[in-house]
Each structure stands twice: as structure tokens, then as C-alpha cells.
Amino acid sequence: MKSRLKILLREALDTLHRDGVVPRVPGTIPVERTRDPAHGDFATNLALALAKAAGRKPRELAEALAAALPAAPEVARVEVAGPGFLNFFLAPAAFQAVVREVLEAGRRYGRSELGGGRRVQVEFVSANPTGPLHVGHGRGAAYGAAVADLLSAVGYEVHREYYVNDAGRQMDILATSVWLRYLELCGEEVAFPENGYQGDYVWDIAAALHRENGEAMRKPWDEVARNLPPDAPAGDKEAHIDALIHRARTLLRDDQYRLVFDVALNYILDDIREDLEQFGVIYDEWFSERALVDSGAVLKAIERLQKSGHTYEKDGAIWFRSSDFGDEKDRVLVRENGQTTYFASDIAYHMNKLERGFERIIDVWGADHHGYVPRVKAALEALGDDPGRLDVLLVQFAVLYRGGQKVQMSTRSGEFVTLRQLRKEVGTDAARFFYVMRRCEQHLDFDLDLARKQSNDNPVYYVQYAHARVCSVFRQLEEKGLAHHRDRGLAALDRLTESHETELLRELSRFPEVVESAALQHEPHQLAQYLRELATAFHTYYNAHTFIVDDDALRDARLALIDATRQVLANGLELLGVSAPERM
RNA sequence: GCGCCCGUAGCUCAGCUGGAUAGAGCGUUGGCCUCCGGAGCCAAAGGUCAGAGGUUCGAAUCCUCUCGGGCGCGCCA
């Protein structure tokens, strides 16, 4: 509807341009929904924006624009108002036609081909596979999935990817932690390191290892601990754990160490994959950092930077001159000990993404990684790629509240709240919805009591209830021995003239605009907000009027309207990964 | 110290990239079930858009500074 007005305005502008009234026709034509019904249904500030360039008074230009506007049946009248706004009053039929549009498009209503099949990659969550996902990852998962689904809905070809950091030091700490627990299961008296992973899942992996390998990997604790630098609090816990890792590798040799490592990695990856699946988040690809390293891509990336002259050596390390590209300081690519950094892998990874032909790449990161953005963009620029093709979306933390109190979390002790626990406590639907209710830049206060509540306070239930209520009306219809004649309803849409009906029609017509805006701006909260408003319009209508009336045509028209409402609620909820139940 | 994000009703947040009289939900107060699900609806009260300057026809929105809150500033990942 909005785009129809834009077309009309463009034609009018072309006319004015030909007549020499306006010097140029702008690329985008702003059309907005009005807040105040007195201002019509849609408005444009075109005249205000072009007045200066045209050398005319805004109101005068608006009059000219109105006069040049081609006639259209859906536009009842056009008014010049205020400082120079052009207000459009649409014919009732224009809104009534939305019912037909929705019912004919069905699940496709709201979708578009705007993206033209262009390929976009969305990488999200990508948590280190060193433990179960916690509630912080949950927000990234819900948000990333919603952004991906929205982009896909507006016609992009979306590739969902999880970057598996299976090559770093954290993984070595995990593998070593597992092995130490394994030794304990073998009966060794182990002084578990301060910096090791403490969670119960480490015991579970160790037990699996023990089951499958018996005591084949047992070494006496005396031998393991011999001459290690002291652990905290007396010593340096970092030095201690590094020495311990080194000792594990030496004693186990490569093949056994790799076995422990892989058992741990696969156990946790399987767990994460299952967790996300149950959260309704499915990936197209799980991309391994180790595979990237093994392929030589990391060395190749470093080489490319060296050849283009953006690196130098200092203190035995190889540095990337990222400060030349806006980063606050230079970064190490290859350490003094010859090992490449995580950053080097990440450059190779992003190179790889672009090489795979994605037109745009989107990274969803936790806000604590924001300092990392300039250096990745710097690397892309240094490599001759356009950093503008990368969008990094930073998601702020979620803080859980229970009984009005902040829920304390500590990753270290293993007492964190996992995503799985959250799902169990409030359900997937509530979790998915709550996570995307706020802008991603906004800290999220996640009220667990509210998410569990089954009342109108809870926005998820409120929206789902609207859907279930429509379904209930149709069940009621059947119980009364009646049937819905859709065609009769569609033929009688002009009977939908009550203010509540007009309001509901207006909401339904907004849906495609909301989906488009939410997708392009990467803001699923717009959709969540919209669904609540649509549900309100429906509940209000429900209370004000009876649908199952004696007048056949009116009844069928109203039923068509609420059926369309049900469809839009379902379509919207699906994009957020929330179910649309027929009864609750 | 430097950088990024945030500051809007008592609370939690929207505000369509600069538009017309700043909006919701919760909470508070007062109403609505002989009727399709009361898991609902209606109404009222509630604001110096953190503060101060600036840009222009017009600012919650853009720029500068100040004050508050969060997060970063590793040869960790």
C-alpha cells in the first residue's frame, strides 16, 4: 500500500521535473503512516524536503505535487496540511482488500522478493565449545535466528553459520580438565587446577572417556604434577594451566591427547547442537577453525598482509599495522613462540566468507567483543576488500530477574544458568520472544516470573492467545452447525466498516512493511512490538463485537477478517521462532 | 585515561533514521461476564525526553561539552 503511493508520487515528481518545477527527483521517496487519523492514513514530507532546492515555499510545492498526482481508485483524497505535508486519505476498500490479500497469500503474506536472492551470511552464537550454552548465548541465538529468518522472508538467500573455535587454548584447557577428571575416576588423587573447567559436564565427558577407554590413558598423578609451577593463590594460575596442558600432551603423546580433545569437543558440540535445535535454531553450516588452520588459509592470509606491506616484526612477533586503518593500535598475528593468534584465524575466516561469494556478511557478537570490530574491518580493508560488506551486530547482555532479584551468575564456578535451564523454566516460546523484545543495543531485563505467567501481563501469551481465540471462534462456529463461506465473506468485505474493524484492517496492512523494516534494520523487536499491537486490535474487536451473527454476509466477512488476523499472527510468530497454538 | 553502547511516565521499554499535540505494557485508581475462551476489554491519573549549548522552517532523534550506568582496552579466545 505504501509502495503504491510511492509509485504515484514518483510519477507526480517526474511530471514536475519535466515542467522544471523541481531540479531533481530524489532516489527514495519518504511515505509514512500517520499517527493522527486527522492527518489521513499516509503522509509524505516531500515538499518540505524539496522546497529549498526548488526555491519555493513548501506549501506551494505541496499543492503542485497534489495537482500532478495521477488519479487512483484507492486514494479517496489528498490534502496539503501543516507546514507542507501531503496527507493521503485512502478509500475504505483499499484496506478491506487486505483481507483477500492475506487469505490468498496465506503463509507467504508479508514475504517479498526485495532481496532479489542476494546471498547473505549470518554467523551467530559461535560460543567456544568448552561448555553448555548459557543465557547470554541464548540472546544471540534468538536474535541471530530472527534476523536470518527475517532476511530470508524478504528475499535474501541466507546462510546460517556457527564458527567453531576448536583450535584455541581454551579447548586445550578443556581437554586437560577432562583428562584430569578422568584420572580422578581412575582413582588418582588430583589437585584440580584453579583455571580448569569446573562444571559437572566435565565429569560426564570424563566418564564417557573412562567407559570407552578403560585405564589406557591413566598416568600417575606424581608424574603429571612433577615440577609444575605453582597454582593460584600462591602462584600464577595461567602459567600453571599452560604447563599442565604441556604435560598432558607430552605424557599422552599426540594420538591419545587428540582422542581426549576430540571426545570433549564432540560431546560438547553435540550438546550445543541439540540445545539450539530444541530452541528452534538450525544452522546450514558448522565451520571449524581447526579445518581452516589445517587448510593453510591462516598462513595464506598472513602472507597476503605481508605482501601488501601492512605488517612488521617487533619483539620476535609479526604485527599487523591495523592502526593505519582506524584501529587504536597494531595487533599481533604471529606470536614470539611462532603460534598464530586467534585474530589471524579470524582474518582468514572473514576472507574465506567473502571468497565464498556472500554479498553481505553479518556477525552477531556479544557486546563485550565490540573492541574487536575495528581490527577485523581494518584487516578486510588492508586486504583490499570492502569492510562495508561486513555488519557486526553487537548484542548486549541479558540479566535475569527472579522474584524481583537479579539472578547471579558466575561462569567460573560452573553455577551459571544454562540456556537449557532457561528453556525448561519458561519454555522455548517465551524465551525466544523475550530475547527479541528489545533492541539488541539495549540491556535486556529478563523477568523469569513474567515469562512464566499465563496472563495478559505476559506478551507472549497475549499474542498467542489472540491466535488461539480465533481458532476457538471457528470451533464454536462448527459446534453451532455453521460453516464459513469464505467467498461470501470476501464478496462482502465492504460490510467491515466498524471502527474496530477499520483499525484491525489497518494493522493487517502494516505487516509487510514491518517485516521489511525489521529485516533491513536487523531489528526483530519491531516485529515483536507489532504482534502485540495486532493482538490488542483483535482482542479489542473481540470484546466490542460478536462475529457469529445471523446476517450471513456480515458473519462471513467478519470471519474472513479474523481468519486473516490469525494468519498474520501465525506468520509473525513463526518469524520469531514462536509457536502459534490453536488452543492453550 | 581512551573507545563503544545506553539514559524517554513510579517500573520495563517503543518512537518508523529530522516532522504535526512524545506513545505502549506493567503498576496505581475506577468500571465491564444471561453473549464467540475474563489467559480478555474500557476509562483516568502519570513527562523539564539526564543537563547545557549548537545546527534549521522543525530536534527525543544530528554535532559539541558535562553528569550518570554498562562494556571493552592481551603475543587469551
XYZ file of C-alpha atoms (C1' of nucleotides) in Angstrom:
661
model
C 0.000 0.000 0.000
C 2.819 2.266 0.928
C 4.769 1.288 -2.164
C 1.713 2.055 -4.310
C 1.728 5.630 -3.008
C 5.436 5.891 -3.678
C 4.834 4.962 -7.301
C 2.133 7.634 -7.619
C 4.396 10.222 -6.020
C 7.248 9.336 -8.298
C 5.034 9.875 -11.323
C 3.986 13.250 -9.978
C 7.607 14.180 -9.344
C 8.591 13.195 -12.860
C 5.893 15.480 -14.187
C 7.097 18.372 -12.029
C 10.652 17.659 -13.043
C 9.692 17.825 -16.741
C 7.976 21.132 -16.118
C 11.087 22.443 -14.428
C 9.460 22.879 -11.029
C 11.831 20.579 -9.173
C 15.507 20.336 -10.156
C 15.887 16.635 -9.337
C 13.891 13.567 -8.354
C 15.146 12.026 -5.109
C 16.133 8.371 -5.053
C 13.942 7.414 -2.141
C 10.513 8.799 -1.541
C 9.527 9.059 2.107
C 5.999 7.901 2.880
C 4.932 7.418 6.468
C 1.935 6.142 8.276
C 0.378 8.950 10.229
C -0.017 8.943 13.964
C -3.072 11.147 13.992
C -6.098 9.993 11.929
C -6.865 13.648 11.236
C -3.737 13.587 9.082
C -5.098 10.810 6.917
C -3.664 7.326 6.532
C -0.321 8.122 4.980
C 1.735 11.268 4.667
C 4.821 12.497 2.892
C 7.105 15.386 3.736
C 8.464 15.508 0.189
C 7.503 19.138 -0.327
C 9.285 20.156 2.853
C 12.402 18.299 1.841
C 12.468 19.649 -1.717
C 11.353 23.227 -1.032
C 14.804 24.652 -0.681
C 16.250 23.049 -3.808
C 13.179 24.078 -5.814
C 13.286 27.599 -4.460
C 9.619 27.525 -3.492
C 7.543 27.631 -0.391
C 6.830 24.123 0.946
C 3.054 24.536 0.881
C 3.134 25.841 -2.666
C 5.231 22.889 -3.767
C 2.870 20.534 -1.954
C -0.063 21.980 -3.861
C 1.762 21.465 -7.146
C 2.602 17.914 -6.147
C -1.005 17.185 -5.259
C -2.176 18.564 -8.578
C 0.322 16.438 -10.513
C -0.684 13.251 -8.722
C -2.319 10.721 -11.051
C -5.788 9.610 -10.005
C -6.013 6.245 -8.271
C -9.069 4.391 -7.016
C -7.539 3.580 -3.612
C -6.849 7.227 -2.840
C -10.015 8.982 -1.676
C -8.463 12.416 -1.298
C -5.217 14.251 -0.787
C -4.720 17.247 1.480
C -1.970 19.746 1.972
C -1.516 20.326 5.677
C 0.694 21.896 8.305
C 3.970 23.351 7.063
C 3.682 21.427 3.789
C 2.791 17.817 4.406
C 0.815 15.906 1.843
C -1.777 13.750 3.561
C -3.395 10.785 1.876
C -6.852 9.570 2.818
C -7.429 6.105 1.413
C -10.738 4.643 0.377
C -12.125 2.030 2.792
C -11.940 -0.543 0.021
C -8.177 -0.171 -0.068
C -7.929 -1.514 3.471
C -10.726 -4.042 3.106
C -8.871 -5.607 0.187
C -6.116 -6.627 2.601
C -8.259 -9.496 3.854
C -8.320 -11.065 0.428
C -4.631 -10.414 0.002
C -3.782 -12.144 3.279
C -6.013 -15.130 2.725
C -4.788 -15.650 -0.810
C -1.124 -15.355 0.113
C -1.530 -17.455 3.273
C 1.842 -18.285 4.787
C 3.536 -16.107 2.183
C 1.784 -12.915 3.274
C 4.423 -10.480 4.446
C 7.172 -12.079 2.419
C 8.755 -10.301 -0.520
C 11.449 -10.522 -3.156
C 13.178 -7.371 -2.036
C 16.495 -9.136 -1.505
C 16.432 -10.494 -5.035
C 18.074 -13.731 -3.944
C 21.289 -11.985 -2.938
C 23.403 -14.137 -0.666
C 23.854 -13.120 2.943
C 25.684 -14.985 5.604
C 24.629 -14.682 9.217
C 27.097 -16.013 11.732
C 25.809 -16.142 15.266
C 26.309 -17.696 18.705
C 29.700 -19.249 17.821
C 30.326 -19.840 21.519
C 33.521 -21.670 22.366
C 32.728 -25.370 22.586
C 34.065 -25.550 26.106
C 30.759 -25.921 27.894
C 26.996 -25.714 27.559
C 25.374 -22.548 26.219
C 24.261 -20.115 28.860
C 21.565 -17.478 28.838
C 23.857 -14.885 27.286
C 24.327 -17.090 24.235
C 20.556 -17.558 24.202
C 20.004 -13.952 23.290
C 22.493 -14.154 20.448
C 20.790 -17.319 19.248
C 17.261 -15.900 19.329
C 18.373 -12.613 17.825
C 20.587 -14.097 15.112
C 17.971 -16.636 14.114
C 15.287 -13.951 13.903
C 17.488 -11.673 11.797
C 18.301 -14.580 9.484
C 14.657 -15.617 9.170
C 13.573 -12.050 8.514
C 16.164 -11.555 5.794
C 15.102 -14.792 4.253
C 11.468 -13.621 4.378
C 12.281 -10.527 2.331
C 14.017 -12.479 -0.366
C 17.644 -12.884 0.615
C 19.331 -16.231 0.332
C 20.534 -16.689 3.871
C 23.326 -18.941 5.072
C 23.308 -19.573 8.817
C 26.672 -20.438 10.254
C 28.274 -21.306 13.570
C 32.011 -20.739 13.824
C 33.500 -23.485 15.951
C 36.553 -22.280 17.854
C 38.114 -25.702 18.089
C 41.721 -24.644 17.767
C 42.480 -22.423 20.689
C 43.964 -22.534 24.137
C 40.539 -22.662 25.767
C 39.952 -26.007 24.080
C 43.262 -27.274 25.424
C 42.213 -26.234 28.895
C 39.003 -28.167 28.426
C 40.739 -31.272 27.134
C 43.171 -31.165 30.038
C 40.341 -30.630 32.520
C 38.561 -33.668 31.125
C 41.686 -35.763 31.350
C 42.285 -34.762 34.973
C 38.724 -35.722 35.899
C 39.322 -38.969 34.064
C 42.409 -39.554 36.215
C 40.277 -38.975 39.284
C 37.823 -41.578 38.026
C 40.771 -43.934 37.657
C 41.467 -43.379 41.325
C 44.244 -40.790 41.166
C 44.354 -38.041 43.779
C 44.319 -34.947 41.593
C 44.814 -31.319 42.597
C 42.368 -29.838 40.093
C 43.703 -26.548 38.690
C 42.124 -23.266 39.634
C 41.793 -22.331 35.972
C 40.340 -25.645 34.802
C 36.711 -26.091 33.814
C 34.762 -26.911 36.943
C 31.339 -27.776 35.560
C 29.643 -31.120 36.084
C 29.628 -31.756 32.351
C 33.408 -32.187 32.529
C 32.807 -35.181 34.804
C 30.277 -36.530 32.313
C 32.756 -36.360 29.455
C 35.462 -37.919 31.620
C 33.096 -40.749 32.488
C 32.405 -41.373 28.802
C 36.123 -41.395 28.163
C 36.628 -43.857 31.002
C 33.839 -46.103 29.776
C 35.252 -46.334 26.297
C 38.954 -46.486 27.047
C 39.266 -48.064 30.461
C 42.504 -47.000 32.099
C 44.518 -46.812 28.895
C 45.219 -43.147 29.423
C 45.942 -43.305 33.134
C 49.187 -41.760 34.352
C 50.307 -41.480 37.964
C 49.452 -38.048 39.400
C 53.004 -37.681 40.755
C 54.285 -37.838 37.219
C 51.681 -35.409 35.924
C 52.316 -32.837 38.607
C 56.099 -33.137 38.774
C 57.888 -29.760 38.718
C 54.852 -27.770 37.664
C 54.841 -24.065 38.501
C 52.537 -23.487 41.497
C 48.821 -22.836 41.009
C 46.946 -19.893 42.491
C 46.724 -18.474 45.058
C 50.448 -18.953 45.695
C 51.462 -18.946 42.022
C 50.322 -17.893 38.587
C 47.272 -19.912 37.555
C 47.788 -19.155 33.865
C 51.373 -20.441 33.909
C 50.218 -23.440 35.899
C 47.485 -24.486 33.493
C 49.727 -23.929 30.459
C 52.364 -26.199 31.969
C 49.699 -28.733 32.779
C 48.474 -28.731 29.184
C 52.012 -29.201 28.004
C 52.472 -32.082 30.432
C 49.254 -33.727 29.231
C 50.419 -33.538 25.631
C 53.819 -34.972 26.495
C 52.525 -37.866 28.584
C 49.626 -38.769 26.302
C 51.508 -38.183 23.058
C 49.712 -36.731 20.087
C 47.297 -39.535 19.295
C 45.881 -40.016 22.790
C 45.771 -36.306 23.523
C 43.889 -35.764 20.293
C 41.487 -38.505 21.308
C 40.691 -36.801 24.611
C 40.415 -33.485 22.846
C 38.028 -34.801 20.213
C 35.858 -36.695 22.664
C 35.443 -33.474 24.651
C 34.852 -31.362 21.564
C 32.300 -33.675 20.007
C 30.478 -34.215 23.249
C 30.008 -30.502 23.729
C 29.249 -29.735 20.108
C 26.555 -32.401 20.078
C 25.145 -30.892 23.225
C 25.131 -27.380 21.788
C 23.631 -28.536 18.519
C 20.811 -30.344 20.272
C 20.223 -27.439 22.609
C 19.910 -24.995 19.711
C 17.729 -27.339 17.719
C 15.272 -27.542 20.558
C 15.420 -23.779 20.688
C 14.334 -23.767 17.056
C 17.698 -22.648 15.741
C 19.084 -24.630 12.831
C 22.366 -23.967 11.072
C 23.385 -24.557 7.482
C 26.996 -24.963 8.461
C 29.271 -25.547 11.433
C 32.558 -24.068 10.353
C 35.664 -25.435 12.016
C 38.511 -23.107 12.919
C 40.854 -26.084 13.045
C 39.942 -27.062 9.493
C 40.683 -23.519 8.441
C 44.078 -23.641 10.091
C 44.859 -27.073 8.639
C 43.957 -25.888 5.139
C 46.714 -23.312 5.317
C 44.269 -20.446 4.972
C 45.606 -18.683 8.034
C 49.168 -18.666 6.757
C 47.896 -17.530 3.388
C 46.066 -14.620 4.984
C 49.168 -13.567 6.869
C 51.180 -13.843 3.683
C 48.750 -11.636 1.832
C 49.023 -8.990 4.512
C 52.807 -9.239 4.425
C 52.947 -8.923 0.655
C 50.756 -5.853 0.709
C 53.171 -4.312 3.175
C 50.885 -3.974 6.148
C 52.973 -5.987 8.587
C 56.241 -5.639 10.500
C 58.296 -7.556 13.001
C 58.815 -6.453 16.570
C 59.922 -8.360 19.685
C 60.070 -11.548 17.648
C 56.395 -11.314 16.682
C 54.693 -10.399 13.420
C 52.336 -7.441 13.717
C 49.553 -6.137 11.517
C 49.587 -2.375 11.140
C 45.865 -2.086 11.870
C 46.294 1.426 13.231
C 46.724 2.522 9.621
C 43.084 1.591 9.136
C 41.490 3.188 12.149
C 42.244 0.657 14.859
C 43.625 2.136 18.039
C 46.777 0.054 17.924
C 48.589 -2.617 15.941
C 47.847 -6.293 16.515
C 49.922 -9.423 16.676
C 49.379 -12.079 14.002
C 52.185 -14.485 14.872
C 53.427 -14.758 18.421
C 57.022 -14.841 19.529
C 56.616 -18.611 20.013
C 55.611 -18.993 16.354
C 51.920 -19.665 17.028
C 49.352 -17.688 15.115
C 46.796 -15.711 17.103
C 43.039 -16.080 17.173
C 42.904 -12.789 15.323
C 44.930 -14.264 12.457
C 42.408 -17.102 12.178
C 39.595 -14.621 12.199
C 41.102 -12.650 9.335
C 41.386 -15.857 7.348
C 37.834 -16.756 8.307
C 36.416 -13.468 7.102
C 38.474 -13.696 3.931
C 37.018 -17.115 3.432
C 33.491 -15.802 3.938
C 33.930 -13.209 1.222
C 35.582 -15.726 -1.079
C 32.529 -17.915 -0.730
C 30.626 -15.216 -2.594
C 28.405 -13.745 0.087
C 27.374 -10.281 -0.840
C 26.951 -9.299 2.760
C 28.201 -10.926 5.908
C 26.658 -10.370 9.283
C 28.382 -11.250 12.540
C 26.338 -11.340 15.717
C 28.643 -10.839 18.678
C 28.324 -10.241 22.366
C 28.792 -6.576 23.184
C 31.911 -7.391 25.181
C 33.646 -8.019 21.856
C 32.972 -4.561 20.495
C 36.637 -3.578 20.688
C 37.312 -6.301 18.174
C 35.272 -4.751 15.358
C 37.779 -2.115 14.153
C 40.600 -4.613 13.778
C 38.566 -7.063 11.695
C 37.364 -4.254 9.451
C 40.930 -2.965 9.264
C 42.111 -6.359 8.057
C 39.438 -6.539 5.371
C 40.376 -3.099 4.160
C 44.074 -3.923 4.122
C 43.307 -6.982 2.032
C 41.512 -4.821 -0.497
C 38.042 -5.979 0.481
C 35.229 -3.613 1.276
C 34.699 -3.566 5.045
C 31.244 -2.159 4.373
C 30.150 -5.639 3.352
C 30.551 -6.736 6.954
C 27.940 -5.793 9.521
C 28.768 -6.589 13.097
C 25.688 -6.608 15.299
C 26.531 -6.310 18.960
C 24.111 -7.843 21.405
C 24.089 -6.511 24.941
C 23.827 -8.753 27.943
C 20.662 -10.213 29.321
C 20.144 -10.006 33.035
C 17.749 -12.470 34.592
C 15.369 -11.498 37.366
C 13.510 -13.860 39.613
C 11.243 -12.607 42.385
C 12.408 -9.077 41.627
C 16.001 -10.079 42.328
C 18.867 -10.248 39.891
C 19.915 -13.851 39.306
C 23.621 -14.073 39.988
C 25.722 -15.941 37.501
C 29.297 -16.949 37.584
C 30.852 -18.801 34.693
C 33.905 -19.753 36.666
C 32.269 -21.860 39.314
C 30.074 -23.634 36.791
C 26.970 -22.285 38.518
C 25.738 -20.322 35.516
C 22.212 -20.560 34.257
C 22.269 -22.509 31.046
C 20.038 -21.926 28.048
C 18.673 -25.401 28.650
C 17.657 -24.497 32.197
C 16.005 -21.356 30.917
C 14.044 -23.286 28.309
C 12.917 -25.703 30.960
C 11.846 -22.920 33.279
C 9.938 -20.633 30.899
C 9.605 -22.652 27.695
C 11.063 -22.047 24.265
C 8.266 -19.735 23.128
C 8.615 -17.296 25.979
C 12.398 -17.379 25.808
C 12.509 -16.729 22.063
C 10.017 -13.875 22.340
C 11.533 -12.200 25.383
C 15.003 -12.300 23.898
C 13.964 -10.287 20.845
C 11.548 -7.897 22.511
C 14.243 -5.275 22.934
C 16.647 -3.606 20.561
C 19.918 -5.514 20.604
C 21.833 -2.445 21.817
C 19.590 -2.350 24.854
C 20.396 -4.255 28.007
C 17.731 -6.863 28.476
C 15.994 -7.324 31.772
C 14.608 -10.825 31.518
C 11.846 -11.300 34.069
C 11.558 -15.043 34.599
C 8.369 -14.778 36.651
C 6.695 -12.732 33.926
C 7.829 -15.090 31.174
C 6.185 -17.961 33.021
C 3.000 -16.137 33.848
C -0.114 -17.119 31.945
C -1.882 -13.788 31.808
C -2.120 -10.638 29.772
C 0.950 -9.247 31.531
C 2.933 -11.721 29.540
C 3.237 -10.500 25.951
C 3.889 -13.975 24.548
C 0.712 -15.401 25.967
C -1.163 -12.311 24.981
C -0.208 -12.733 21.332
C -0.598 -16.492 21.296
C -3.949 -16.181 22.994
C -5.208 -13.969 20.198
C -4.312 -16.729 17.757
C -5.930 -19.435 19.873
C -9.003 -17.287 20.315
C -9.594 -17.029 16.570
C -9.264 -20.784 16.309
C -11.730 -21.110 19.136
C -14.268 -18.960 17.326
C -14.090 -21.268 14.330
C -14.550 -24.301 16.563
C -17.554 -22.582 18.085
C -18.928 -21.922 14.641
C -18.767 -25.593 13.847
C -20.456 -26.522 17.119
C -23.310 -24.283 16.147
C -23.636 -26.240 12.941
C -22.435 -23.378 10.781
C -19.656 -23.155 8.219
C -17.555 -20.293 7.000
C -18.197 -19.380 3.387
C -15.015 -17.600 2.559
C -16.080 -16.392 -0.879
C -19.278 -14.928 0.507
C -17.173 -13.174 3.115
C -14.690 -11.823 0.590
C -17.571 -10.537 -1.508
C -18.923 -8.670 1.495
C -15.754 -7.003 2.749
C -17.417 -3.615 2.307
C -19.520 -4.533 5.355
C -16.447 -4.157 7.535
C -16.977 -0.554 8.497
C -16.921 -0.548 12.303
C -14.068 1.477 13.774
C -12.645 -1.667 15.392
C -12.663 -3.366 12.023
C -11.009 -0.445 10.321
C -8.317 -0.464 12.969
C -7.707 -4.182 12.583
C -7.563 -3.879 8.785
C -5.057 -1.115 9.129
C -2.866 -3.276 11.349
C -3.017 -6.185 8.928
C -1.956 -3.959 6.076
C 1.116 -2.864 8.020
C 2.576 -6.343 8.345
C 4.638 -6.407 5.106
C 6.102 -3.005 5.972
C 7.014 -4.183 9.450
C 8.694 -7.329 8.168
C 10.668 -5.340 5.632
C 11.779 -2.740 8.116
C 12.647 -5.285 10.807
C 14.674 -7.286 8.288
C 16.603 -4.445 6.699
C 17.393 -2.802 10.003
C 18.121 -6.090 11.725
C 15.562 -5.246 14.376
C 13.264 -8.156 15.174
C 11.894 -6.216 18.133
C 9.858 -4.203 15.656
C 8.015 -7.373 14.757
C 7.520 -8.378 18.392
C 6.124 -4.935 19.086
C 3.841 -5.148 16.086
C 2.436 -8.525 17.062
C 1.425 -7.164 20.432
C -0.343 -4.257 18.755
C -2.088 -6.568 16.306
C -3.206 -8.782 19.189
C -4.553 -5.730 21.000
C -6.540 -4.664 17.938
C -8.004 -8.141 17.755
C -8.862 -8.522 21.464
C -10.493 -5.104 21.426
C -12.560 -6.037 18.410
C -13.480 -9.331 20.021
C -14.863 -7.598 23.076
C -16.741 -4.986 21.125
C -18.495 -7.148 18.529
C -19.868 -10.607 18.030
C -18.580 -12.384 14.968
C -21.056 -15.198 14.747
C -24.095 -13.117 13.835
C -27.272 -14.098 11.979
C -26.536 -11.967 8.926
C -24.727 -14.465 6.685
C -22.734 -11.994 4.632
C -21.643 -9.935 7.615
C -20.735 -13.056 9.566
C -18.611 -14.424 6.753
C -16.914 -11.075 6.217
C -16.033 -10.844 9.900
C -14.818 -14.402 9.973
C -12.660 -13.696 6.946
C -11.204 -10.735 8.797
C -10.325 -12.689 11.914
C -9.050 -15.582 9.834
C -6.694 -13.145 8.133
C -5.689 -11.896 11.575
C -4.923 -15.436 12.633
C -2.797 -15.907 9.539
C -0.744 -12.795 10.172
C -0.254 -13.672 13.837
C 0.972 -17.104 12.798
C 3.287 -15.704 10.125
C 4.766 -13.180 12.513
C 5.258 -15.622 15.350
C 6.916 -18.080 13.014
C 9.495 -15.488 12.026
C 10.380 -15.126 15.696
C 10.546 -18.862 16.275
C 7.457 -18.864 18.471
C 4.624 -21.346 18.049
C 1.051 -20.323 17.230
C -1.117 -22.730 19.230
C -4.717 -23.460 18.234
C -5.689 -23.870 21.845
C -3.910 -23.093 25.077
C 42.889 7.891 30.772
C 40.907 6.371 25.740
C 36.952 3.862 22.881
C 31.868 1.637 22.050
C 26.676 1.241 23.864
C 22.805 3.217 26.961
C 19.974 7.451 29.751
C 12.269 8.901 27.436
C 5.864 8.121 32.726
C 6.849 5.049 39.546
C 8.976 0.201 36.698
C 10.245 -2.241 31.727
C 10.563 -0.151 27.006
C 8.686 1.880 21.710
C 9.327 6.228 18.993
C 9.170 4.207 11.529
C 16.981 7.132 10.507
C 14.857 15.252 11.307
C 8.290 16.004 11.155
C 2.454 17.660 13.081
C -0.316 17.520 20.257
C 6.180 12.231 22.725
C 3.396 6.508 22.746
C 2.682 1.189 24.741
C 2.762 -2.623 28.627
C 3.118 -3.308 33.870
C 1.885 -0.917 38.421
C -1.989 2.607 40.697
C -7.391 4.171 40.712
C -12.403 3.230 38.808
C -15.581 0.272 35.622
C -17.242 -4.365 32.073
C -19.139 -11.731 32.099
C -27.798 -14.184 30.837
C -23.331 -13.080 24.810
C -17.996 -16.480 20.056
C -12.476 -18.537 25.927
C -12.249 -12.758 31.677
C -5.334 -16.057 29.581
C -9.872 -10.614 27.641
C -11.874 -5.326 27.323
C -12.883 0.122 28.636
C -11.509 4.651 31.282
C -8.492 8.014 34.450
C -4.061 9.859 36.617
C 1.137 9.942 35.368
C 6.683 13.644 31.112
C 11.897 19.697 32.090
C 12.830 13.019 26.504
C 19.709 13.120 32.174
C 21.680 18.538 31.818
C 23.735 22.742 28.870
C 24.868 24.812 24.279
C 24.654 24.407 18.740
C 22.804 23.127 13.527
C 17.258 24.737 10.752
C 11.266 26.026 8.696
C 11.184 21.935 12.676
C 15.377 18.034 17.374
C 13.775 12.638 21.942
C 16.300 11.845 17.021
C 22.154 15.158 14.116
C 27.019 17.887 16.357
C 29.940 19.563 20.941
C 30.576 19.521 26.163
C 29.068 17.892 31.203
C 26.859 14.273 34.543
C 25.291 9.233 35.487
C 25.169 3.463 34.182
C 27.179 -0.861 31.324
C 31.184 -2.999 28.498
C 35.923 -3.083 26.391
C 41.193 -1.504 26.011
C 46.483 -9.171 25.992
C 51.916 -12.113 21.950
C 43.617 -15.097 25.715
C 39.723 -16.959 22.609
